[in-house]
PDB file of C-alpha atoms in Angstrom:
ATOM      1  CA  MET A  23     120.453  89.594  92.670  1.00  0.00           C
ATOM      2  CA  ASP A  24     120.916  88.342  96.240  1.00  0.00           C
ATOM      3  CA  ALA A  25     117.875  86.184  97.038  1.00  0.00           C
ATOM      4  CA  ARG A  26     118.428  86.663 100.771  1.00  0.00           C
ATOM      5  CA  LYS A  27     117.799  90.400 100.537  1.00  0.00           C
ATOM      6  CA  VAL A  28     114.086  89.905  99.884  1.00  0.00           C
ATOM      7  CA  ILE A  29     111.747  87.262 101.306  1.00  0.00           C
ATOM      8  CA  ILE A  30     108.188  86.863 100.034  1.00  0.00           C
ATOM      9  CA  ILE A  31     105.389  85.585 102.274  1.00  0.00           C
ATOM     10  CA  ALA A  32     102.127  84.586 100.598  1.00  0.00           C
ATOM     11  CA  GLY A  33      98.898  82.886 101.589  1.00  0.00           C
ATOM     12  CA  SER A  34      95.176  83.421 101.970  1.00  0.00           C
ATOM     13  CA  GLY A  35      93.964  86.058 104.377  1.00  0.00           C
ATOM     14  CA  ARG A  36      93.712  84.919 108.026  1.00  0.00           C
ATOM     15  CA  SER A  37      96.122  82.035 107.381  1.00  0.00           C
ATOM     16  CA  GLY A  38      98.962  83.292 109.552  1.00  0.00           C
ATOM     17  CA  THR A  39     100.827  85.408 107.003  1.00  0.00           C
ATOM     18  CA  SER A  40     100.710  88.526 109.214  1.00  0.00           C
ATOM     19  CA  TRP A  41     101.920  86.508 112.198  1.00  0.00           C
ATOM     20  CA  LEU A  42     104.904  85.169 110.247  1.00  0.00           C
ATOM     21  CA  HIS A  43     105.587  88.594 108.716  1.00  0.00           C
ATOM     22  CA  ASP A  44     105.585  90.210 112.131  1.00  0.00           C
ATOM     23  CA  VAL A  45     107.842  87.571 113.649  1.00  0.00           C
ATOM     24  CA  LEU A  46     110.434  87.623 110.862  1.00  0.00           C
ATOM     25  CA  THR A  47     110.824  91.411 110.956  1.00  0.00           C
ATOM     26  CA  SER A  48     112.042  91.838 114.497  1.00  0.00           C
ATOM     27  CA  PRO A  49     112.942  95.313 115.792  1.00  0.00           C
ATOM     28  CA  TYR A  50     116.290  93.737 116.644  1.00  0.00           C
ATOM     29  CA  ASN A  51     117.317  92.390 113.227  1.00  0.00           C
ATOM     30  CA  ASP A  52     118.104  93.781 109.773  1.00  0.00           C
ATOM     31  CA  TYR A  53     114.799  92.797 108.111  1.00  0.00           C
ATOM     32  CA  ARG A  54     112.161  95.405 107.358  1.00  0.00           C
ATOM     33  CA  GLN A  55     108.426  94.945 106.744  1.00  0.00           C
ATOM     34  CA  ILE A  56     106.802  95.645 103.390  1.00  0.00           C
ATOM     35  CA  PHE A  57     103.093  95.200 104.033  1.00  0.00           C
ATOM     36  CA  GLU A  58     100.445  94.180 101.457  1.00  0.00           C
ATOM     37  CA  PRO A  59     101.600  96.132  98.380  1.00  0.00           C
ATOM     38  CA  LEU A  60      98.637  94.732  96.400  1.00  0.00           C
ATOM     39  CA  HIS A  61      95.957  95.815  98.877  1.00  0.00           C
ATOM     40  CA  PRO A  62      93.120  97.059  96.635  1.00  0.00           C
ATOM     41  CA  GLY A  63      91.612  99.318  99.286  1.00  0.00           C
ATOM     42  CA  GLN A  64      94.765 100.999 100.555  1.00  0.00           C
ATOM     43  CA  VAL A  65      97.252 101.234  97.690  1.00  0.00           C
ATOM     44  CA  PRO A  66      96.282 103.496  94.781  1.00  0.00           C
ATOM     45  CA  GLY A  67      96.357 101.534  91.541  1.00  0.00           C
ATOM     46  CA  ALA A  68      96.650  98.125  93.218  1.00  0.00           C
ATOM     47  CA  GLU A  69      93.063  97.138  92.356  1.00  0.00           C
ATOM     48  CA  GLN A  70      94.150  96.308  88.797  1.00  0.00           C
ATOM     49  CA  PHE A  71      96.717  93.792  90.100  1.00  0.00           C
ATOM     50  CA  ALA A  72      95.105  92.354  93.250  1.00  0.00           C
ATOM     51  CA  GLY A  73      94.078  88.726  92.829  1.00  0.00           C
ATOM     52  CA  LEU A  74      95.275  88.438  89.231  1.00  0.00           C
ATOM     53  CA  CYS A  75      95.853  84.904  87.988  1.00  0.00           C
ATOM     54  CA  LEU A  76      99.125  84.902  86.061  1.00  0.00           C
ATOM     55  CA  GLN A  77     101.230  82.060  84.769  1.00  0.00           C
ATOM     56  CA  ALA A  78     104.953  82.054  84.043  1.00  0.00           C
ATOM     57  CA  GLU A  79     104.564  82.937  80.377  1.00  0.00           C
ATOM     58  CA  ASP A  80     102.132  85.828  80.909  1.00  0.00           C
ATOM     59  CA  GLN A  81     103.281  89.403  80.288  1.00  0.00           C
ATOM     60  CA  ASN A  82     102.374  92.264  82.623  1.00  0.00           C
ATOM     61  CA  ASP A  83     104.916  95.056  82.368  1.00  0.00           C
ATOM     62  CA  ALA A  84     103.031  97.430  84.671  1.00  0.00           C
ATOM     63  CA  LEU A  85     102.882  94.864  87.472  1.00  0.00           C
ATOM     64  CA  TYR A  86     106.541  93.979  86.969  1.00  0.00           C
ATOM     65  CA  ARG A  87     107.615  97.620  87.297  1.00  0.00           C
ATOM     66  CA  TYR A  88     105.507  98.106  90.402  1.00  0.00           C
ATOM     67  CA  LEU A  89     106.676  94.954  92.199  1.00  0.00           C
ATOM     68  CA  ASP A  90     110.265  95.636  91.226  1.00  0.00           C
ATOM     69  CA  ALA A  91     109.958  98.984  93.030  1.00  0.00           C
ATOM     70  CA  VAL A  92     108.351  97.256  96.011  1.00  0.00           C
ATOM     71  CA  PHE A  93     111.101  94.655  96.289  1.00  0.00           C
ATOM     72  CA  ARG A  94     113.769  97.334  95.983  1.00  0.00           C
ATOM     73  CA  GLY A  95     112.151  99.254  98.819  1.00  0.00           C
ATOM     74  CA  SER A  96     111.270 102.272  96.685  1.00  0.00           C
ATOM     75  CA  ALA A  97     107.480 101.949  96.452  1.00  0.00           C
ATOM     76  CA  PRO A  98     106.078 105.387  97.365  1.00  0.00           C
ATOM     77  CA  GLU A  99     102.817 104.317  99.023  1.00  0.00           C
ATOM     78  CA  ALA A 100     102.746 104.966 102.766  1.00  0.00           C
ATOM     79  CA  TRP A 101     100.610 101.865 103.360  1.00  0.00           C
ATOM     80  CA  VAL A 102     103.344  99.629 101.966  1.00  0.00           C
ATOM     81  CA  ARG A 103     106.172 101.281 103.874  1.00  0.00           C
ATOM     82  CA  TRP A 104     104.396 101.933 107.163  1.00  0.00           C
ATOM     83  CA  MET A 105     102.730  98.560 107.631  1.00  0.00           C
ATOM     84  CA  HIS A 106      99.088  99.614 108.126  1.00  0.00           C
ATOM     85  CA  MET A 107     100.190 101.966 110.907  1.00  0.00           C
ATOM     86  CA  GLY A 108      98.682 105.179 109.575  1.00  0.00           C
ATOM     87  CA  ILE A 109      96.350 107.164 111.794  1.00  0.00           C
ATOM     88  CA  SER A 110      93.811 109.188 109.834  1.00  0.00           C
ATOM     89  CA  ILE A 111      90.582 111.073 110.414  1.00  0.00           C
ATOM     90  CA  GLU A 112      88.711 108.077 109.012  1.00  0.00           C
ATOM     91  CA  THR A 113      90.339 105.465 111.245  1.00  0.00           C
ATOM     92  CA  GLY A 114      90.676 107.591 114.353  1.00  0.00           C
ATOM     93  CA  PHE A 115      93.081 107.042 117.218  1.00  0.00           C
ATOM     94  CA  GLY A 116      91.851 103.778 118.684  1.00  0.00           C
ATOM     95  CA  ARG A 117      93.143 100.492 117.370  1.00  0.00           C
ATOM     96  CA  LYS A 118      95.305 102.228 114.750  1.00  0.00           C
ATOM     97  CA  ALA A 119      97.099 104.183 117.464  1.00  0.00           C
ATOM     98  CA  ILE A 120      97.807 100.980 119.360  1.00  0.00           C
ATOM     99  CA  GLN A 121      99.035  99.349 116.152  1.00  0.00           C
ATOM    100  CA  PHE A 122     101.267 102.340 115.469  1.00  0.00           C
ATOM    101  CA  LEU A 123     102.901 102.164 118.885  1.00  0.00           C
ATOM    102  CA  TYR A 124     103.432  98.419 118.563  1.00  0.00           C
ATOM    103  CA  ASN A 125     105.082  98.730 115.146  1.00  0.00           C
ATOM    104  CA  LEU A 126     107.048 101.905 115.887  1.00  0.00           C
ATOM    105  CA  PRO A 127     110.251 100.028 116.851  1.00  0.00           C
ATOM    106  CA  LYS A 128     110.164  98.374 113.413  1.00  0.00           C
ATOM    107  CA  LEU A 129     110.604 101.587 111.420  1.00  0.00           C
ATOM    108  CA  LYS A 130     114.076 100.544 110.349  1.00  0.00           C
ATOM    109  CA  PHE A 131     114.566 102.621 107.219  1.00  0.00           C
ATOM    110  CA  TRP A 132     118.243 101.719 107.320  1.00  0.00           C
ATOM    111  CA  ALA A 133     117.494  97.987 107.019  1.00  0.00           C
ATOM    112  CA  ILE A 134     118.593  96.562 103.652  1.00  0.00           C
ATOM    113  CA  HIS A 135     116.733  93.238 103.899  1.00  0.00           C
ATOM    114  CA  ARG A 136     112.985  93.197 103.260  1.00  0.00           C
ATOM    115  CA  VAL A 137     110.153  90.778 103.980  1.00  0.00           C
ATOM    116  CA  VAL A 138     107.220  91.400 101.636  1.00  0.00           C
ATOM    117  CA  LYS A 139     103.857  89.960 102.615  1.00  0.00           C
ATOM    118  CA  PHE A 140     100.925  89.295 100.256  1.00  0.00           C
ATOM    119  CA  ILE A 141      97.423  87.860 100.570  1.00  0.00           C
ATOM    120  CA  GLN A 142      96.486  89.044  97.066  1.00  0.00           C
ATOM    121  CA  ALA A 143      99.178  87.110  95.178  1.00  0.00           C
ATOM    122  CA  ASN A 144      98.207  83.440  95.538  1.00  0.00           C
ATOM    123  CA  LEU A 145      97.186  83.201  91.897  1.00  0.00           C
ATOM    124  CA  MET A 146     100.358  84.769  90.521  1.00  0.00           C
ATOM    125  CA  LEU A 147     103.045  82.927  92.503  1.00  0.00           C
ATOM    126  CA  GLU A 148     104.372  81.165  89.408  1.00  0.00           C
ATOM    127  CA  TRP A 149     104.704  84.489  87.604  1.00  0.00           C
ATOM    128  CA  ILE A 150     106.394  86.143  90.594  1.00  0.00           C
ATOM    129  CA  GLY A 151     108.766  83.207  91.048  1.00  0.00           C
ATOM    130  CA  GLU A 152     109.812  83.279  87.398  1.00  0.00           C
ATOM    131  CA  SER A 153     110.031  87.076  87.204  1.00  0.00           C
ATOM    132  CA  PHE A 154     111.933  87.669  90.464  1.00  0.00           C
ATOM    133  CA  ASP A 155     114.592  85.426  91.968  1.00  0.00           C
ATOM    134  CA  TYR A 156     113.435  85.669  95.583  1.00  0.00           C
ATOM    135  CA  PRO A 157     112.437  82.879  97.978  1.00  0.00           C
ATOM    136  CA  ILE A 158     108.716  82.445  98.619  1.00  0.00           C
ATOM    137  CA  VAL A 159     107.258  81.135 101.873  1.00  0.00           C
ATOM    138  CA  PHE A 160     103.688  80.002 101.238  1.00  0.00           C
ATOM    139  CA  VAL A 161     101.461  79.532 104.307  1.00  0.00           C
ATOM    140  CA  ILE A 162      98.256  77.494 104.307  1.00  0.00           C
ATOM    141  CA  ARG A 163      95.862  76.997 107.239  1.00  0.00           C
ATOM    142  CA  ASN A 164      92.925  74.710 107.917  1.00  0.00           C
ATOM    143  CA  PRO A 165      89.967  76.140 105.964  1.00  0.00           C
ATOM    144  CA  TYR A 166      87.517  75.932 108.856  1.00  0.00           C
ATOM    145  CA  ALA A 167      89.791  78.118 110.993  1.00  0.00           C
ATOM    146  CA  VAL A 168      90.342  80.556 108.123  1.00  0.00           C
ATOM    147  CA  ILE A 169      86.661  80.925 107.280  1.00  0.00           C
ATOM    148  CA  SER A 170      85.647  81.321 110.925  1.00  0.00           C
ATOM    149  CA  SER A 171      88.174  84.147 111.255  1.00  0.00           C
ATOM    150  CA  GLN A 172      87.079  85.787 107.998  1.00  0.00           C
ATOM    151  CA  LEU A 173      83.448  85.685 109.120  1.00  0.00           C
ATOM    152  CA  ASN A 174      84.441  87.334 112.367  1.00  0.00           C
ATOM    153  CA  MET A 175      86.271  90.066 110.447  1.00  0.00           C
ATOM    154  CA  GLY A 176      83.376  90.616 108.043  1.00  0.00           C
ATOM    155  CA  TRP A 177      85.396  89.823 104.935  1.00  0.00           C
ATOM    156  CA  ASP A 178      84.139  89.988 101.369  1.00  0.00           C
ATOM    157  CA  HIS A 179      84.375  86.791  99.317  1.00  0.00           C
ATOM    158  CA  ARG A 180      85.472  88.308  95.954  1.00  0.00           C
ATOM    159  CA  VAL A 181      84.630  85.018  94.183  1.00  0.00           C
ATOM    160  CA  GLU A 182      83.465  86.719  90.995  1.00  0.00           C
ATOM    161  CA  HIS A 183      86.724  88.676  90.875  1.00  0.00           C
ATOM    162  CA  TYR A 184      88.453  85.325  90.387  1.00  0.00           C
ATOM    163  CA  THR A 185      85.949  83.469  88.216  1.00  0.00           C
ATOM    164  CA  CYS A 186      85.740  86.278  85.650  1.00  0.00           C
ATOM    165  CA  GLN A 187      89.410  85.752  84.756  1.00  0.00           C
ATOM    166  CA  GLU A 188      90.201  83.540  81.774  1.00  0.00           C
ATOM    167  CA  ASN A 189      93.191  81.863  83.460  1.00  0.00           C
ATOM    168  CA  VAL A 190      91.080  80.952  86.492  1.00  0.00           C
ATOM    169  CA  ARG A 191      88.247  79.555  84.386  1.00  0.00           C
ATOM    170  CA  LYS A 192      90.710  77.406  82.459  1.00  0.00           C
ATOM    171  CA  MET A 193      92.336  76.041  85.622  1.00  0.00           C
ATOM    172  CA  LEU A 194      89.026  75.386  87.402  1.00  0.00           C
ATOM    173  CA  GLY A 195      87.038  74.149  84.442  1.00  0.00           C
ATOM    174  CA  GLU A 196      83.469  75.094  83.567  1.00  0.00           C
ATOM    175  CA  SER A 197      81.832  72.933  86.259  1.00  0.00           C
ATOM    176  CA  LEU A 198      83.754  74.375  89.238  1.00  0.00           C
ATOM    177  CA  THR A 199      83.501  77.901  87.853  1.00  0.00           C
ATOM    178  CA  ASN A 200      79.715  77.683  87.535  1.00  0.00           C
ATOM    179  CA  PHE A 201      79.442  76.014  90.944  1.00  0.00           C
ATOM    180  CA  SER A 202      81.455  78.810  92.599  1.00  0.00           C
ATOM    181  CA  GLU A 203      79.302  81.496  91.001  1.00  0.00           C
ATOM    182  CA  SER A 204      76.075  79.766  92.077  1.00  0.00           C
ATOM    183  CA  LEU A 205      76.821  79.739  95.815  1.00  0.00           C
ATOM    184  CA  VAL A 206      74.570  81.817  98.051  1.00  0.00           C
ATOM    185  CA  THR A 207      75.675  81.790 101.706  1.00  0.00           C
ATOM    186  CA  ILE A 208      78.655  83.880 102.771  1.00  0.00           C
ATOM    187  CA  GLU A 209      80.443  80.928 104.384  1.00  0.00           C
ATOM    188  CA  GLN A 210      80.211  78.951 101.144  1.00  0.00           C
ATOM    189  CA  LYS A 211      81.430  81.889  99.085  1.00  0.00           C
ATOM    190  CA  LEU A 212      84.374  82.359 101.461  1.00  0.00           C
ATOM    191  CA  THR A 213      85.085  78.639 101.187  1.00  0.00           C
ATOM    192  CA  ALA A 214      85.093  78.856  97.393  1.00  0.00           C
ATOM    193  CA  ARG A 215      87.532  81.758  97.686  1.00  0.00           C
ATOM    194  CA  TRP A 216      89.810  79.677  99.939  1.00  0.00           C
ATOM    195  CA  CYS A 217      89.622  76.739  97.519  1.00  0.00           C
ATOM    196  CA  ILE A 218      90.407  78.825  94.447  1.00  0.00           C
ATOM    197  CA  GLU A 219      93.282  80.662  96.123  1.00  0.00           C
ATOM    198  CA  ASN A 220      94.913  77.531  97.481  1.00  0.00           C
ATOM    199  CA  LEU A 221      94.148  75.100  94.659  1.00  0.00           C
ATOM    200  CA  ILE A 222      95.786  77.359  92.092  1.00  0.00           C
ATOM    201  CA  ALA A 223      98.619  78.320  94.457  1.00  0.00           C
ATOM    202  CA  ILE A 224      99.486  74.658  95.092  1.00  0.00           C
ATOM    203  CA  LYS A 225      99.577  73.961  91.348  1.00  0.00           C
ATOM    204  CA  GLN A 226     101.823  76.954  90.764  1.00  0.00           C
ATOM    205  CA  ILE A 227     104.103  76.056  93.671  1.00  0.00           C
ATOM    206  CA  ASP A 228     104.550  72.600  92.171  1.00  0.00           C
ATOM    207  CA  SER A 229     105.577  74.184  88.856  1.00  0.00           C
ATOM    208  CA  LEU A 230     108.065  76.467  90.607  1.00  0.00           C
ATOM    209  CA  GLN A 231     109.596  73.621  92.582  1.00  0.00           C
ATOM    210  CA  ARG A 232     110.008  71.517  89.454  1.00  0.00           C
ATOM    211  CA  ALA A 233     111.757  74.512  87.878  1.00  0.00           C
ATOM    212  CA  GLY A 234     114.183  74.618  90.796  1.00  0.00           C
ATOM    213  CA  LYS A 235     112.864  77.823  92.341  1.00  0.00           C
ATOM    214  CA  SER A 236     113.105  78.523  96.062  1.00  0.00           C
ATOM    215  CA  VAL A 237     109.635  77.905  97.492  1.00  0.00           C
ATOM    216  CA  ILE A 238     108.879  76.814 101.057  1.00  0.00           C
ATOM    217  CA  PRO A 239     105.265  75.613 101.494  1.00  0.00           C
ATOM    218  CA  VAL A 240     104.300  75.312 105.158  1.00  0.00           C
ATOM    219  CA  THR A 241     101.152  74.809 107.182  1.00  0.00           C
ATOM    220  CA  TYR A 242     100.309  77.374 109.820  1.00  0.00           C
ATOM    221  CA  GLU A 243      99.759  74.544 112.271  1.00  0.00           C
ATOM    222  CA  ASN A 244     103.323  73.258 111.898  1.00  0.00           C
ATOM    223  CA  LEU A 245     104.765  76.751 112.190  1.00  0.00           C
ATOM    224  CA  GLN A 246     103.570  76.720 115.791  1.00  0.00           C
ATOM    225  CA  GLU A 247     105.599  73.623 116.696  1.00  0.00           C
ATOM    226  CA  ASP A 248     108.799  74.139 118.706  1.00  0.00           C
ATOM    227  CA  GLY A 249     111.916  74.483 116.569  1.00  0.00           C
ATOM    228  CA  ASN A 250     110.149  74.640 113.199  1.00  0.00           C
ATOM    229  CA  LEU A 251     110.367  78.404 112.825  1.00  0.00           C
ATOM    230  CA  GLU A 252     114.128  78.289 113.339  1.00  0.00           C
ATOM    231  CA  LEU A 253     114.441  75.753 110.516  1.00  0.00           C
ATOM    232  CA  ILE A 254     112.721  78.205 108.182  1.00  0.00           C
ATOM    233  CA  LEU A 255     114.957  81.054 109.357  1.00  0.00           C
ATOM    234  CA  ARG A 256     118.088  79.000 108.689  1.00  0.00           C
ATOM    235  CA  THR A 257     116.819  78.022 105.250  1.00  0.00           C
ATOM    236  CA  LEU A 258     116.163  81.682 104.446  1.00  0.00           C
ATOM    237  CA  GLY A 259     119.716  82.620 105.390  1.00  0.00           C
ATOM    238  CA  TYR A 260     119.110  84.270 108.764  1.00  0.00           C
ATOM    239  CA  SER A 261     122.296  84.672 110.786  1.00  0.00           C
ATOM    240  CA  ASP A 262     122.661  83.399 114.357  1.00  0.00           C
ATOM    241  CA  ASP A 263     122.085  86.930 115.641  1.00  0.00           C
ATOM    242  CA  ASP A 264     118.970  87.318 113.477  1.00  0.00           C
ATOM    243  CA  VAL A 265     117.558  84.040 114.810  1.00  0.00           C
ATOM    244  CA  VAL A 266     118.072  85.280 118.370  1.00  0.00           C
ATOM    245  CA  ALA A 267     116.419  88.575 117.419  1.00  0.00           C
ATOM    246  CA  VAL A 268     113.351  86.726 116.119  1.00  0.00           C
ATOM    247  CA  GLY A 269     113.096  84.910 119.440  1.00  0.00           C
ATOM    248  CA  LEU A 270     113.199  88.228 121.294  1.00  0.00           C
ATOM    249  CA  ASN A 271     110.532  89.604 118.979  1.00  0.00           C
ATOM    250  CA  MET A 272     108.231  86.651 119.640  1.00  0.00           C
ATOM    251  CA  ALA A 273     108.544  87.234 123.397  1.00  0.00           C
ATOM    252  CA  ARG A 274     107.862  90.962 122.904  1.00  0.00           C
ATOM    253  CA  ARG A 275     104.888  90.191 120.675  1.00  0.00           C
ATOM    254  CA  GLU A 276     103.326  87.817 123.204  1.00  0.00           C
ATOM    255  CA  ARG A 277     103.736  90.298 126.063  1.00  0.00           C
ATOM    256  CA  TRP A 278     102.110  93.069 124.027  1.00  0.00           C
ATOM    257  CA  ARG A 279      99.197  90.976 122.865  1.00  0.00           C
ATOM    258  CA  SER A 280      98.586  89.455 126.291  1.00  0.00           C
ATOM    259  CA  SER A 281      98.359  92.921 127.806  1.00  0.00           C
ATOM    260  CA  ARG A 282      95.436  93.891 125.533  1.00  0.00           C
ATOM    261  CA  ARG A 283      93.812  90.553 124.704  1.00  0.00           C
ATOM    262  CA  LYS A 284      90.022  90.614 124.903  1.00  0.00           C
ATOM    263  CA  SER A 285      87.918  87.892 126.457  1.00  0.00           C
ATOM    264  CA  THR A 286      85.329  87.996 123.673  1.00  0.00           C
ATOM    265  CA  LYS A 287      85.365  85.229 121.076  1.00  0.00           C
ATOM    266  CA  GLY A 288      84.895  85.472 117.332  1.00  0.00           C
ATOM    267  CA  ILE A 289      82.112  83.928 115.325  1.00  0.00           C
ATOM    268  CA  GLY A 290      82.141  80.166 115.703  1.00  0.00           C
ATOM    269  CA  LEU A 291      81.038  77.631 113.135  1.00  0.00           C
ATOM    270  CA  ASN A 292      77.889  75.774 114.075  1.00  0.00           C
ATOM    271  CA  SER A 293      77.084  72.390 112.562  1.00  0.00           C
ATOM    272  CA  GLU A 294      74.986  73.899 109.768  1.00  0.00           C
ATOM    273  CA  ARG A 295      77.772  76.206 108.664  1.00  0.00           C
ATOM    274  CA  GLU A 296      80.329  73.411 108.872  1.00  0.00           C
ATOM    275  CA  SER A 297      78.104  71.237 106.693  1.00  0.00           C
ATOM    276  CA  ARG A 298      77.761  73.958 104.083  1.00  0.00           C
ATOM    277  CA  ILE A 299      81.517  74.532 104.088  1.00  0.00           C
ATOM    278  CA  LYS A 300      82.146  70.815 103.662  1.00  0.00           C
ATOM    279  CA  ILE A 301      79.922  70.717 100.570  1.00  0.00           C
ATOM    280  CA  VAL A 302      82.184  73.245  98.854  1.00  0.00           C
ATOM    281  CA  LEU A 303      85.398  71.557  99.985  1.00  0.00           C
ATOM    282  CA  ASP A 304      84.062  68.221  98.703  1.00  0.00           C
ATOM    283  CA  ARG A 305      83.186  69.729  95.334  1.00  0.00           C
ATOM    284  CA  PHE A 306      86.741  71.070  94.961  1.00  0.00           C
ATOM    285  CA  SER A 307      88.181  67.718  96.183  1.00  0.00           C
ATOM    286  CA  MET A 308      89.851  69.623  99.021  1.00  0.00           C
ATOM    287  CA  GLU A 309      87.907  68.085 101.913  1.00  0.00           C
ATOM    288  CA  SER A 310      90.955  66.392 103.452  1.00  0.00           C
ATOM    289  CA  TYR A 311      93.292  69.097 104.728  1.00  0.00           C
ATOM    290  CA  GLN A 312      95.870  66.482 105.694  1.00  0.00           C
ATOM    291  CA  GLU A 313      95.975  64.938 102.225  1.00  0.00           C
ATOM    292  CA  LEU A 314      95.985  68.360 100.590  1.00  0.00           C
ATOM    293  CA  THR A 315      99.097  69.369 102.523  1.00  0.00           C
ATOM    294  CA  ASP A 316     100.948  66.045 102.377  1.00  0.00           C
ATOM    295  CA  ASP A 317     103.754  67.647 100.374  1.00  0.00           C
ATOM    296  CA  PHE A 318     103.968  70.666 102.687  1.00  0.00           C
ATOM    297  CA  ASP A 319     106.305  70.991 105.676  1.00  0.00           C
ATOM    298  CA  SER A 320     109.037  68.877 104.047  1.00  0.00           C
ATOM    299  CA  ILE A 321     111.496  71.385 105.478  1.00  0.00           C
ATOM    300  CA  PHE A 322     110.630  70.050 108.925  1.00  0.00           C
ATOM    301  CA  VAL A 323     111.347  66.411 108.027  1.00  0.00           C
ATOM    302  CA  SER A 324     114.861  65.324 108.840  1.00  0.00           C
TER     303      SER A 324
END
């Protein structure tokens, strides 16, 4: 199995995974998008797998068969293959039409390399890494920025979906599990979701790295620094031509987005919301983003 044929991107929603996914799958290179194959609202049957907490020794034959088809490029679901481009009666022809036109040059069905992007797989990274020999790029972003964006998008917290799982309860312990289930405000519930997703992911990434698996943990903030993206591309085996193609795609992406960027701002975080978020981060011992990500971005250190 050639690990360079498939690249996995994982991270919490609104952490920059879509940005990285879009950049890596340029219309000008040989890498094709596989978008959110575990999306519970778009992929039939994915609800049973989305957000599962699995460790290396766990058995899940149905999930293995499904992801094997995804990684091989043979998953039948249109959502997975067409990168949320579908225009339907329900969605209409507004934003979806614009998204379709933007992504149209990326319909490279001839492309043999695939970049598969997940926001529903943070709790099963160890299982994926042990079951499939593909490199994983894990993206984390400052929780305040993530939660502000999720509030703006009207996201659901799904905390109980995590805390009802035996593996999660064991990894969190009774105190954190009960604390997460007792939260009331939406910003605190979203914060608990961020903490659970990233706390468990970091533990599983550590296990994978100690096992010698190919995992690249990066912060979204460092991805934006000049030259850092190219280091990731080189590590993932991108050719010189593919690196140039990614640069062209970034320029294309910025032109497109600038042409339709709105002046309105998303929901900000006032001091009360920030205080409530901090309470949850403190309880999970994840209040210091810098300390939490000390072992990230090592790829950028010469």
